Amino acid sequence: GWQLGEHGEWAKFTNFEDATRVPFMLRVPGVTDEGMRTSALVELIDIYPSLVELAGLPTQDLCPQQSHNISECVEGVSVVPLLKNSTQPWKKASFSQYPRPNSGLKTLPNHVYPQNREAEYIMGLTVRSDEWRYTEWVRFDRDTATANWTDVWGVELYNHTRPTVDFDDENYNHAYERGYEGTLAQMKELLMAGWRHAVPEVP
């Protein structure tokens, strides 16, 4: 979860795999004593609901689409079912985002620039499936925390279908290459649908 010069970057301030992927480890006495691993997609927001369930505390509902006036809700899901069956179907995708100031972006024709060029008006919204990582850089309203999907500043598509060495599979952006139109459309649909449509169906 830390860049050491990959892609010319330092620290964690990107949407690349090596900045957003971190170890996720739980030790549950009587459950994980023999050790276990899973390739299922999990997120750090899953830690809290997992600990709540393991502690036997009342669980909380997933946050609805409009949750600004709700005092308690969660966006993650408990991974306890994975501890019992590590190969069961799980999340369709995981999500991350990171902003960019306008001063760090190239000038694009027909784009309106705010007066404060240092403000973070562009958001990189990323979805990661089992095989692909897709990012759209879009105009973002920080007051309402909403993306303007019609004002796109850039697109990235990276292939994770093969084993990686030093995350070199993100050296090639396939978003503008011929032959990837179908994958591009599928990942865009997954991103715009959002995390609520990617959570697992747990009985």
Coordinates of N, CA and C in Angstrom, one line a residue:
G1 N 0.8 -1.2 0.0 CA 0.0 0.0 0.0 C 0.8 1.3 0.0
W2 N 2.0 1.2 -0.6 CA 2.9 2.4 -0.5 C 3.8 2.4 -1.8
Q3 N 3.7 3.5 -2.5 CA 4.5 3.6 -3.8 C 5.9 4.1 -3.5
L4 N 6.9 3.5 -4.1 CA 8.3 3.8 -3.9 C 8.9 4.2 -5.2
G5 N 8.1 5.0 -6.0 CA 8.6 5.4 -7.3 C 7.9 4.8 -8.5
E6 N 7.1 3.8 -8.2 CA 6.3 3.2 -9.3 C 5.4 4.3 -9.9
H7 N 5.4 4.3 -11.3 CA 4.6 5.3 -12.0 C 5.1 6.7 -11.7
G8 N 6.3 6.8 -11.2 CA 6.8 8.2 -10.9 C 6.1 8.8 -9.6
E9 N 5.5 7.9 -8.8 CA 4.7 8.4 -7.6 C 5.4 8.0 -6.3
W10 N 5.1 8.7 -5.3 CA 5.6 8.4 -3.9 C 4.4 8.4 -3.0
A11 N 4.4 7.5 -2.0 CA 3.4 7.4 -1.0 C 2.1 6.8 -1.5
K12 N 0.9 7.3 -1.1 CA -0.3 6.6 -1.4 C -1.3 7.4 -2.2
F13 N -0.8 8.5 -2.8 CA -1.8 9.5 -3.3 C -2.2 9.3 -4.8
T14 N -2.6 8.0 -5.1 CA -3.1 7.7 -6.4 C -4.2 6.6 -6.3
N15 N -4.7 6.2 -7.4 CA -5.7 5.2 -7.5 C -5.1 3.9 -8.0
F16 N -3.8 3.8 -8.1 CA -3.1 2.6 -8.6 C -3.2 1.5 -7.6
E17 N -3.0 0.3 -8.1 CA -3.2 -0.9 -7.3 C -2.2 -0.9 -6.1
D18 N -0.9 -0.5 -6.4 CA 0.1 -0.6 -5.3 C -0.2 0.5 -4.2
A19 N -1.1 1.5 -4.4 CA -1.4 2.4 -3.4 C -2.7 2.0 -2.6
T20 N -3.6 1.3 -3.3 CA -4.9 1.1 -2.7 C -5.0 -0.4 -2.1
R21 N -4.1 -1.3 -2.5 CA -4.2 -2.6 -2.0 C -3.3 -2.8 -0.8
V22 N -3.9 -3.3 0.3 CA -3.2 -3.4 1.6 C -3.5 -4.8 2.2
P23 N -2.7 -5.2 3.1 CA -3.0 -6.5 3.8 C -4.3 -6.4 4.6
F24 N -5.1 -7.4 4.6 CA -6.3 -7.5 5.4 C -6.2 -8.8 6.2
M25 N -6.0 -8.7 7.5 CA -5.7 -9.8 8.4 C -6.6 -9.8 9.6
L26 N -7.3 -10.9 9.9 CA -8.1 -11.1 11.1 C -7.6 -12.4 11.8
R27 N -7.6 -12.3 13.1 CA -7.3 -13.5 13.9 C -8.6 -13.7 14.8
V28 N -9.2 -14.9 14.6 CA -10.4 -15.2 15.3 C -10.2 -16.5 16.0
P29 N -10.0 -16.5 17.3 CA -9.7 -17.7 18.1 C -10.9 -18.8 17.8
G30 N -10.4 -20.0 17.5 CA -11.4 -21.0 17.3 C -11.9 -21.1 15.8
V31 N -11.6 -20.1 15.1 CA -12.0 -20.0 13.7 C -10.8 -20.0 12.7
T32 N -9.8 -19.2 13.0 CA -8.7 -19.1 12.1 C -7.4 -19.7 12.7
D33 N -7.6 -20.6 13.6 CA -6.4 -21.2 14.3 C -5.5 -21.9 13.3
E34 N -6.1 -22.6 12.3 CA -5.3 -23.3 11.4 C -4.8 -22.4 10.2
G35 N -5.2 -21.2 10.2 CA -4.9 -20.3 9.1 C -5.8 -20.4 8.0
M36 N -6.0 -19.4 7.2 CA -6.9 -19.4 6.0 C -6.5 -18.2 5.1
R37 N -6.8 -18.4 3.8 CA -6.6 -17.3 2.9 C -7.7 -17.3 1.9
T38 N -8.0 -16.2 1.3 CA -9.0 -16.1 0.3 C -8.6 -15.1 -0.7
S39 N -9.1 -15.3 -1.9 CA -8.8 -14.3 -3.0 C -10.0 -13.4 -3.2
A40 N -11.0 -13.5 -2.3 CA -12.2 -12.7 -2.5 C -11.9 -11.2 -2.3
L41 N -12.6 -10.3 -2.9 CA -12.4 -8.9 -2.8 C -13.0 -8.4 -1.5
V42 N -12.2 -7.8 -0.6 CA -12.6 -7.2 0.6 C -12.0 -5.8 0.7
E43 N -12.6 -5.0 1.6 CA -12.2 -3.6 1.7 C -12.1 -3.3 3.2
L44 N -11.3 -2.2 3.5 CA -11.1 -1.8 4.9 C -12.4 -1.4 5.6
I45 N -13.4 -1.0 4.8 CA -14.6 -0.6 5.4 C -15.4 -1.9 5.9
D46 N -14.9 -3.1 5.6 CA -15.5 -4.3 6.1 C -15.0 -4.7 7.5
I47 N -14.0 -4.0 8.0 CA -13.4 -4.4 9.3 C -14.4 -4.2 10.4
Y48 N -15.0 -3.0 10.4 CA -15.9 -2.6 11.5 C -17.1 -3.6 11.6
P49 N -17.9 -3.8 10.5 CA -19.0 -4.7 10.6 C -18.6 -6.1 10.9
S50 N -17.4 -6.5 10.6 CA -16.9 -7.8 10.9 C -16.6 -8.0 12.4
L51 N -16.0 -7.0 13.0 CA -15.8 -7.0 14.4 C -17.1 -6.9 15.2
V52 N -18.0 -6.2 14.7 CA -19.3 -6.1 15.4 C -20.0 -7.5 15.4
E53 N -20.0 -8.2 14.3 CA -20.6 -9.5 14.3 C -19.8 -10.5 15.2
L54 N -18.5 -10.5 15.1 CA -17.7 -11.4 15.9 C -17.9 -11.1 17.4
A55 N -18.2 -9.9 17.8 CA -18.4 -9.5 19.2 C -19.8 -9.8 19.6
G56 N -20.7 -10.2 18.7 CA -22.0 -10.5 19.1 C -22.9 -9.2 19.3
L57 N -22.4 -8.1 18.8 CA -23.2 -6.8 19.0 C -24.2 -6.7 17.9
P58 N -25.2 -5.8 18.1 CA -26.2 -5.5 17.1 C -25.6 -5.0 15.8
T59 N -26.0 -5.6 14.7 CA -25.5 -5.1 13.4 C -26.2 -3.9 13.0
Q60 N -25.6 -3.1 12.0 CA -26.2 -1.9 11.5 C -26.5 -2.1 10.0
D61 N -27.5 -1.4 9.6 CA -27.9 -1.4 8.2 C -26.9 -0.8 7.3
L62 N -26.9 -1.2 6.0 CA -26.1 -0.6 5.0 C -26.7 0.8 4.8
C63 N -25.8 1.8 4.5 CA -26.2 3.2 4.2 C -27.1 3.2 2.9
P64 N -28.2 3.9 3.0 CA -29.0 4.1 1.8 C -28.3 5.1 0.9
Q65 N -28.9 5.3 -0.3 CA -28.4 6.3 -1.3 C -28.2 7.6 -0.7
Q66 N -29.2 8.1 0.0 CA -29.2 9.4 0.7 C -29.0 9.2 2.2
S67 N -27.8 9.3 2.7 CA -27.5 8.9 4.1 C -27.0 10.1 4.9
H68 N -27.0 11.3 4.3 CA -26.4 12.5 5.0 C -27.1 12.8 6.4
N69 N -28.4 12.4 6.5 CA -29.1 12.7 7.8 C -29.3 11.4 8.6
I70 N -28.5 10.4 8.4 CA -28.6 9.2 9.1 C -27.4 9.1 10.1
S71 N -27.6 8.9 11.4 CA -26.5 8.9 12.3 C -25.7 7.7 12.3
E72 N -26.2 6.5 12.0 CA -25.5 5.3 12.0 C -25.8 4.4 10.9
C73 N -24.9 4.0 10.1 CA -25.0 3.1 9.0 C -23.6 2.6 8.5
V74 N -23.5 1.6 7.7 CA -22.2 1.1 7.3 C -22.2 1.0 5.8
E75 N -21.1 1.1 5.2 CA -20.9 0.8 3.7 C -20.2 -0.5 3.5
G76 N -19.6 -1.1 4.6 CA -18.9 -2.3 4.4 C -19.8 -3.5 4.9
V77 N -19.3 -4.7 4.6 CA -20.1 -5.9 5.0 C -19.2 -6.8 5.8
S78 N -19.7 -7.6 6.7 CA -19.0 -8.5 7.6 C -18.4 -9.6 6.7
V79 N -17.1 -9.9 7.0 CA -16.4 -11.0 6.3 C -16.5 -12.3 7.0
V80 N -17.3 -12.3 8.1 CA -17.4 -13.6 8.9 C -17.8 -14.8 8.0
P81 N -18.8 -14.6 7.1 CA -19.1 -15.8 6.2 C -17.9 -16.3 5.4
L82 N -16.9 -15.4 5.0 CA -15.7 -15.8 4.3 C -14.8 -16.7 5.2
L83 N -14.8 -16.4 6.5 CA -14.0 -17.1 7.5 C -14.5 -18.6 7.5
K84 N -15.8 -18.8 7.3 CA -16.4 -20.1 7.3 C -16.3 -20.8 6.0
N85 N -16.3 -20.0 4.9 CA -16.2 -20.6 3.5 C -15.5 -19.6 2.6
S86 N -14.2 -19.8 2.5 CA -13.3 -18.8 1.9 C -13.5 -18.7 0.4
T87 N -14.2 -19.7 -0.2 CA -14.3 -19.8 -1.7 C -15.7 -19.4 -2.2
Q88 N -16.6 -19.0 -1.3 CA -17.9 -18.7 -1.7 C -18.0 -17.4 -2.5
P89 N -19.0 -17.2 -3.4 CA -19.1 -16.0 -4.1 C -19.1 -14.8 -3.2
W90 N -18.4 -13.7 -3.6 CA -18.4 -12.6 -2.7 C -18.6 -11.3 -3.4
K91 N -17.9 -10.2 -3.1 CA -18.2 -8.9 -3.7 C -17.8 -9.0 -5.2
K92 N -18.6 -8.3 -6.0 CA -18.4 -8.2 -7.4 C -17.2 -7.2 -7.7
A93 N -17.0 -6.3 -6.7 CA -16.0 -5.2 -6.9 C -15.6 -4.5 -5.6
S94 N -14.5 -3.9 -5.6 CA -14.1 -3.0 -4.6 C -14.0 -1.6 -5.2
F95 N -14.0 -0.5 -4.3 CA -14.0 0.8 -4.8 C -13.0 1.7 -4.1
S96 N -12.5 2.7 -4.8 CA -11.6 3.7 -4.2 C -11.7 5.0 -4.9
Q97 N -11.2 6.0 -4.3 CA -11.2 7.3 -5.0 C -10.1 8.2 -4.5
Y98 N -9.7 9.1 -5.4 CA -8.6 10.1 -5.0 C -8.8 11.3 -5.9
P99 N -8.7 12.5 -5.2 CA -8.9 13.7 -6.0 C -7.6 14.3 -6.6
R100 N -7.8 15.2 -7.6 CA -6.7 15.9 -8.2 C -7.1 17.4 -8.3
P101 N -6.2 18.3 -8.0 CA -6.4 19.7 -8.3 C -6.3 20.0 -9.7
N102 N -7.0 21.0 -10.2 CA -7.0 21.4 -11.6 C -5.6 21.8 -12.0
S103 N -4.8 22.3 -11.1 CA -3.5 22.8 -11.5 C -2.6 21.6 -11.9
G104 N -3.0 20.4 -11.6 CA -2.2 19.2 -11.9 C -2.7 18.5 -13.2
L105 N -3.7 19.1 -13.8 CA -4.3 18.5 -15.0 C -4.0 19.3 -16.2
K106 N -3.9 18.7 -17.3 CA -3.7 19.4 -18.6 C -5.0 20.2 -18.9
T107 N -4.8 21.3 -19.6 CA -6.0 22.1 -20.1 C -6.7 21.3 -21.2
L108 N -8.0 21.1 -21.0 CA -8.8 20.4 -22.0 C -9.7 21.4 -22.7
P109 N -9.9 21.3 -24.0 CA -10.8 22.2 -24.7 C -12.3 21.9 -24.2
N110 N -13.0 23.0 -24.2 CA -14.5 23.0 -23.9 C -14.7 22.6 -22.5
H111 N -13.8 22.7 -21.6 CA -14.0 22.5 -20.1 C -13.9 23.8 -19.4
V112 N -14.8 24.0 -18.5 CA -14.9 25.2 -17.7 C -14.0 25.0 -16.4
Y113 N -13.1 25.9 -16.2 CA -12.2 25.8 -15.0 C -12.7 26.8 -13.9
P114 N -12.8 26.3 -12.7 CA -13.2 27.1 -11.6 C -12.2 28.2 -11.3
Q115 N -12.6 29.3 -10.6 CA -11.7 30.4 -10.3 C -10.5 29.9 -9.5
N116 N -10.8 29.0 -8.5 CA -9.8 28.5 -7.6 C -9.2 27.3 -8.2
R117 N -8.1 27.5 -8.9 CA -7.5 26.4 -9.6 C -6.8 25.3 -8.7
E118 N -6.6 25.7 -7.5 CA -6.0 24.7 -6.5 C -7.0 23.8 -5.9
A119 N -8.3 24.1 -6.0 CA -9.4 23.3 -5.4 C -9.4 21.9 -6.1
E120 N -9.8 20.9 -5.3 CA -9.9 19.6 -5.9 C -11.3 19.3 -6.5
Y121 N -11.4 19.7 -7.7 CA -12.7 19.6 -8.4 C -12.8 18.3 -9.2
I122 N -11.7 17.6 -9.4 CA -11.7 16.4 -10.2 C -11.4 15.2 -9.4
M123 N -12.3 14.2 -9.5 CA -12.2 13.0 -8.6 C -11.9 11.8 -9.5
G124 N -10.9 11.0 -9.1 CA -10.6 9.8 -9.8 C -11.4 8.7 -9.0
L125 N -12.4 8.2 -9.7 CA -13.3 7.1 -9.1 C -12.9 5.8 -9.7
T126 N -12.6 4.8 -8.9 CA -12.1 3.6 -9.3 C -12.9 2.4 -8.9
V127 N -13.0 1.4 -9.7 CA -13.7 0.1 -9.4 C -12.7 -1.0 -9.8
R128 N -12.5 -2.0 -8.9 CA -11.6 -3.1 -9.1 C -12.4 -4.4 -9.0
S129 N -12.5 -5.1 -10.1 CA -13.1 -6.4 -10.2 C -12.0 -7.5 -10.0
D130 N -12.4 -8.7 -10.1 CA -11.4 -9.8 -10.0 C -10.3 -9.7 -11.1
E131 N -10.6 -9.1 -12.2 CA -9.7 -9.1 -13.4 C -9.3 -7.8 -13.9
W132 N -10.0 -6.7 -13.5 CA -9.7 -5.4 -14.1 C -9.8 -4.3 -13.1
R133 N -9.1 -3.2 -13.3 CA -9.1 -2.0 -12.5 C -9.5 -0.8 -13.5
Y134 N -10.6 -0.1 -13.2 CA -11.1 0.9 -14.1 C -11.2 2.2 -13.3
T135 N -10.7 3.3 -13.9 CA -10.8 4.6 -13.2 C -11.4 5.6 -14.2
E136 N -12.3 6.5 -13.7 CA -12.8 7.6 -14.5 C -12.4 8.9 -13.6
W137 N -11.8 9.9 -14.3 CA -11.6 11.2 -13.7 C -12.7 12.1 -14.1
V138 N -13.6 12.5 -13.2 CA -14.7 13.3 -13.5 C -14.8 14.5 -12.6
R139 N -15.6 15.5 -13.1 CA -15.9 16.7 -12.3 C -16.7 16.2 -11.1
F140 N -16.3 16.8 -9.9 CA -16.9 16.3 -8.7 C -17.3 17.5 -7.8
D141 N -18.5 17.5 -7.3 CA -19.1 18.5 -6.5 C -18.8 18.1 -5.0
R142 N -17.8 18.8 -4.4 CA -17.4 18.5 -3.0 C -18.5 18.8 -2.0
D143 N -19.4 19.8 -2.3 CA -20.4 20.1 -1.4 C -21.5 19.0 -1.3
T144 N -21.8 18.4 -2.4 CA -22.8 17.4 -2.4 C -22.2 16.0 -2.5
A145 N -20.9 15.9 -2.7 CA -20.2 14.6 -2.9 C -20.8 13.8 -4.0
T146 N -21.0 14.5 -5.1 CA -21.6 13.8 -6.3 C -20.7 14.0 -7.5
A147 N -20.7 13.0 -8.4 CA -19.9 13.1 -9.6 C -20.7 13.5 -10.8
N148 N -20.1 14.2 -11.7 CA -20.7 14.6 -12.9 C -20.2 13.7 -14.0
W149 N -20.9 12.6 -14.3 CA -20.4 11.6 -15.2 C -20.4 12.0 -16.6
T150 N -20.9 13.2 -16.9 CA -20.9 13.7 -18.3 C -19.6 14.6 -18.5
D151 N -18.9 14.9 -17.5 CA -17.7 15.8 -17.6 C -16.5 14.9 -17.2
V152 N -16.1 14.1 -18.2 CA -15.0 13.2 -18.0 C -13.6 13.7 -18.4
W153 N -12.6 13.7 -17.6 CA -11.3 14.2 -17.9 C -10.3 13.2 -18.3
G154 N -10.6 11.9 -18.0 CA -9.7 10.9 -18.4 C -10.2 9.5 -17.9
V155 N -9.7 8.5 -18.6 CA -10.2 7.1 -18.3 C -8.9 6.2 -18.2
E156 N -9.0 5.2 -17.3 CA -7.9 4.2 -17.2 C -8.5 2.8 -17.1
L157 N -7.9 1.9 -17.8 CA -8.3 0.5 -17.7 C -7.1 -0.4 -17.7
Y158 N -6.9 -1.2 -16.6 CA -5.8 -2.0 -16.4 C -6.2 -3.5 -16.3
N159 N -5.4 -4.4 -16.9 CA -5.7 -5.8 -17.0 C -5.0 -6.5 -15.8
H160 N -5.8 -7.2 -15.0 CA -5.2 -8.0 -13.9 C -5.6 -9.4 -14.0
T161 N -5.7 -9.9 -15.3 CA -6.1 -11.3 -15.5 C -4.8 -12.2 -15.4
R162 N -3.6 -11.6 -15.4 CA -2.4 -12.4 -15.3 C -1.7 -12.1 -14.0
P163 N -0.9 -13.0 -13.5 CA -0.1 -12.7 -12.3 C 0.8 -11.5 -12.5
T164 N 0.9 -10.7 -11.5 CA 1.7 -9.5 -11.7 C 3.0 -9.6 -11.0
V165 N 4.0 -8.8 -11.5 CA 5.3 -8.7 -10.9 C 5.5 -7.2 -10.7
D166 N 5.6 -6.8 -9.5 CA 5.8 -5.4 -9.1 C 4.7 -4.5 -9.8
F167 N 3.5 -5.0 -9.9 CA 2.4 -4.3 -10.4 C 2.6 -3.7 -11.8
D168 N 3.4 -4.5 -12.6 CA 3.7 -4.0 -13.9 C 2.5 -4.1 -14.9
D169 N 1.4 -4.7 -14.4 CA 0.2 -4.8 -15.3 C -0.5 -3.4 -15.3
E170 N -0.1 -2.5 -14.5 CA -0.7 -1.1 -14.6 C 0.2 -0.1 -15.3
N171 N 1.2 -0.7 -16.1 CA 2.0 0.2 -16.9 C 1.4 0.5 -18.3
Y172 N 0.3 -0.3 -18.6 CA -0.4 -0.2 -19.9 C -1.8 0.1 -19.7
N173 N -2.2 1.3 -20.1 CA -3.6 1.7 -20.0 C -4.4 1.3 -21.3
H174 N -5.3 0.4 -21.2 CA -6.0 -0.2 -22.3 C -7.3 0.6 -22.7
A175 N -7.6 1.7 -22.0 CA -8.9 2.4 -22.1 C -9.0 3.0 -23.5
Y176 N -7.9 3.3 -24.2 CA -8.1 3.9 -25.5 C -7.6 3.0 -26.6
E177 N -7.5 1.7 -26.3 CA -7.0 0.7 -27.3 C -8.2 0.0 -27.9
R178 N -8.1 -0.4 -29.2 CA -9.2 -1.1 -29.8 C -9.2 -2.5 -29.3
G179 N -10.4 -3.1 -29.2 CA -10.6 -4.4 -28.7 C -11.0 -4.5 -27.2
Y180 N -11.0 -3.4 -26.6 CA -11.4 -3.4 -25.1 C -12.7 -2.7 -24.9
E181 N -13.5 -2.4 -26.0 CA -14.7 -1.6 -25.8 C -15.7 -2.3 -24.9
G182 N -15.8 -3.7 -25.0 CA -16.8 -4.4 -24.2 C -16.4 -4.4 -22.7
T183 N -15.1 -4.6 -22.4 CA -14.7 -4.6 -21.0 C -14.8 -3.2 -20.5
L184 N -14.5 -2.2 -21.3 CA -14.6 -0.8 -20.9 C -16.1 -0.5 -20.5
A185 N -17.0 -0.9 -21.3 CA -18.5 -0.6 -21.0 C -18.9 -1.4 -19.7
Q186 N -18.5 -2.6 -19.6 CA -18.9 -3.4 -18.4 C -18.3 -2.7 -17.1
M187 N -17.1 -2.3 -17.1 CA -16.5 -1.7 -15.9 C -17.1 -0.3 -15.6
K188 N -17.4 0.4 -16.7 CA -18.0 1.7 -16.5 C -19.4 1.5 -15.8
E189 N -20.1 0.5 -16.3 CA -21.5 0.2 -15.7 C -21.3 -0.2 -14.2
L190 N -20.3 -1.0 -13.9 CA -20.1 -1.4 -12.6 C -19.7 -0.2 -11.7
L191 N -18.9 0.7 -12.2 CA -18.5 1.9 -11.4 C -19.7 2.8 -11.1
M192 N -20.5 3.0 -12.1 CA -21.6 3.9 -12.0 C -22.7 3.3 -11.1
A193 N -22.8 2.0 -11.1 CA -23.8 1.4 -10.3 C -23.5 1.6 -8.8
G194 N -22.2 1.6 -8.5 CA -21.8 1.9 -7.1 C -21.7 0.6 -6.2
W195 N -21.2 0.9 -5.0 CA -20.8 -0.2 -4.1 C -22.0 -1.0 -3.7
R196 N -23.2 -0.4 -3.6 CA -24.4 -1.1 -3.1 C -24.8 -2.3 -4.1
H197 N -24.4 -2.2 -5.3 CA -24.7 -3.2 -6.3 C -23.6 -4.3 -6.4
A198 N -22.6 -4.1 -5.5 CA -21.4 -5.0 -5.6 C -21.3 -5.9 -4.3
V199 N -22.1 -5.6 -3.3 CA -22.1 -6.3 -2.1 C -22.5 -7.8 -2.3
P200 N -22.0 -8.7 -1.5 CA -22.4 -10.1 -1.7 C -23.8 -10.4 -1.2
E201 N -24.4 -11.4 -1.8 CA -25.7 -11.9 -1.3 C -25.5 -12.9 -0.3
V202 N -25.5 -12.5 1.0 CA -25.3 -13.5 2.1 C -26.6 -13.8 2.7
P203 N -26.9 -15.1 2.9 CA -28.2 -15.5 3.5 C -28.4 -14.9 4.9

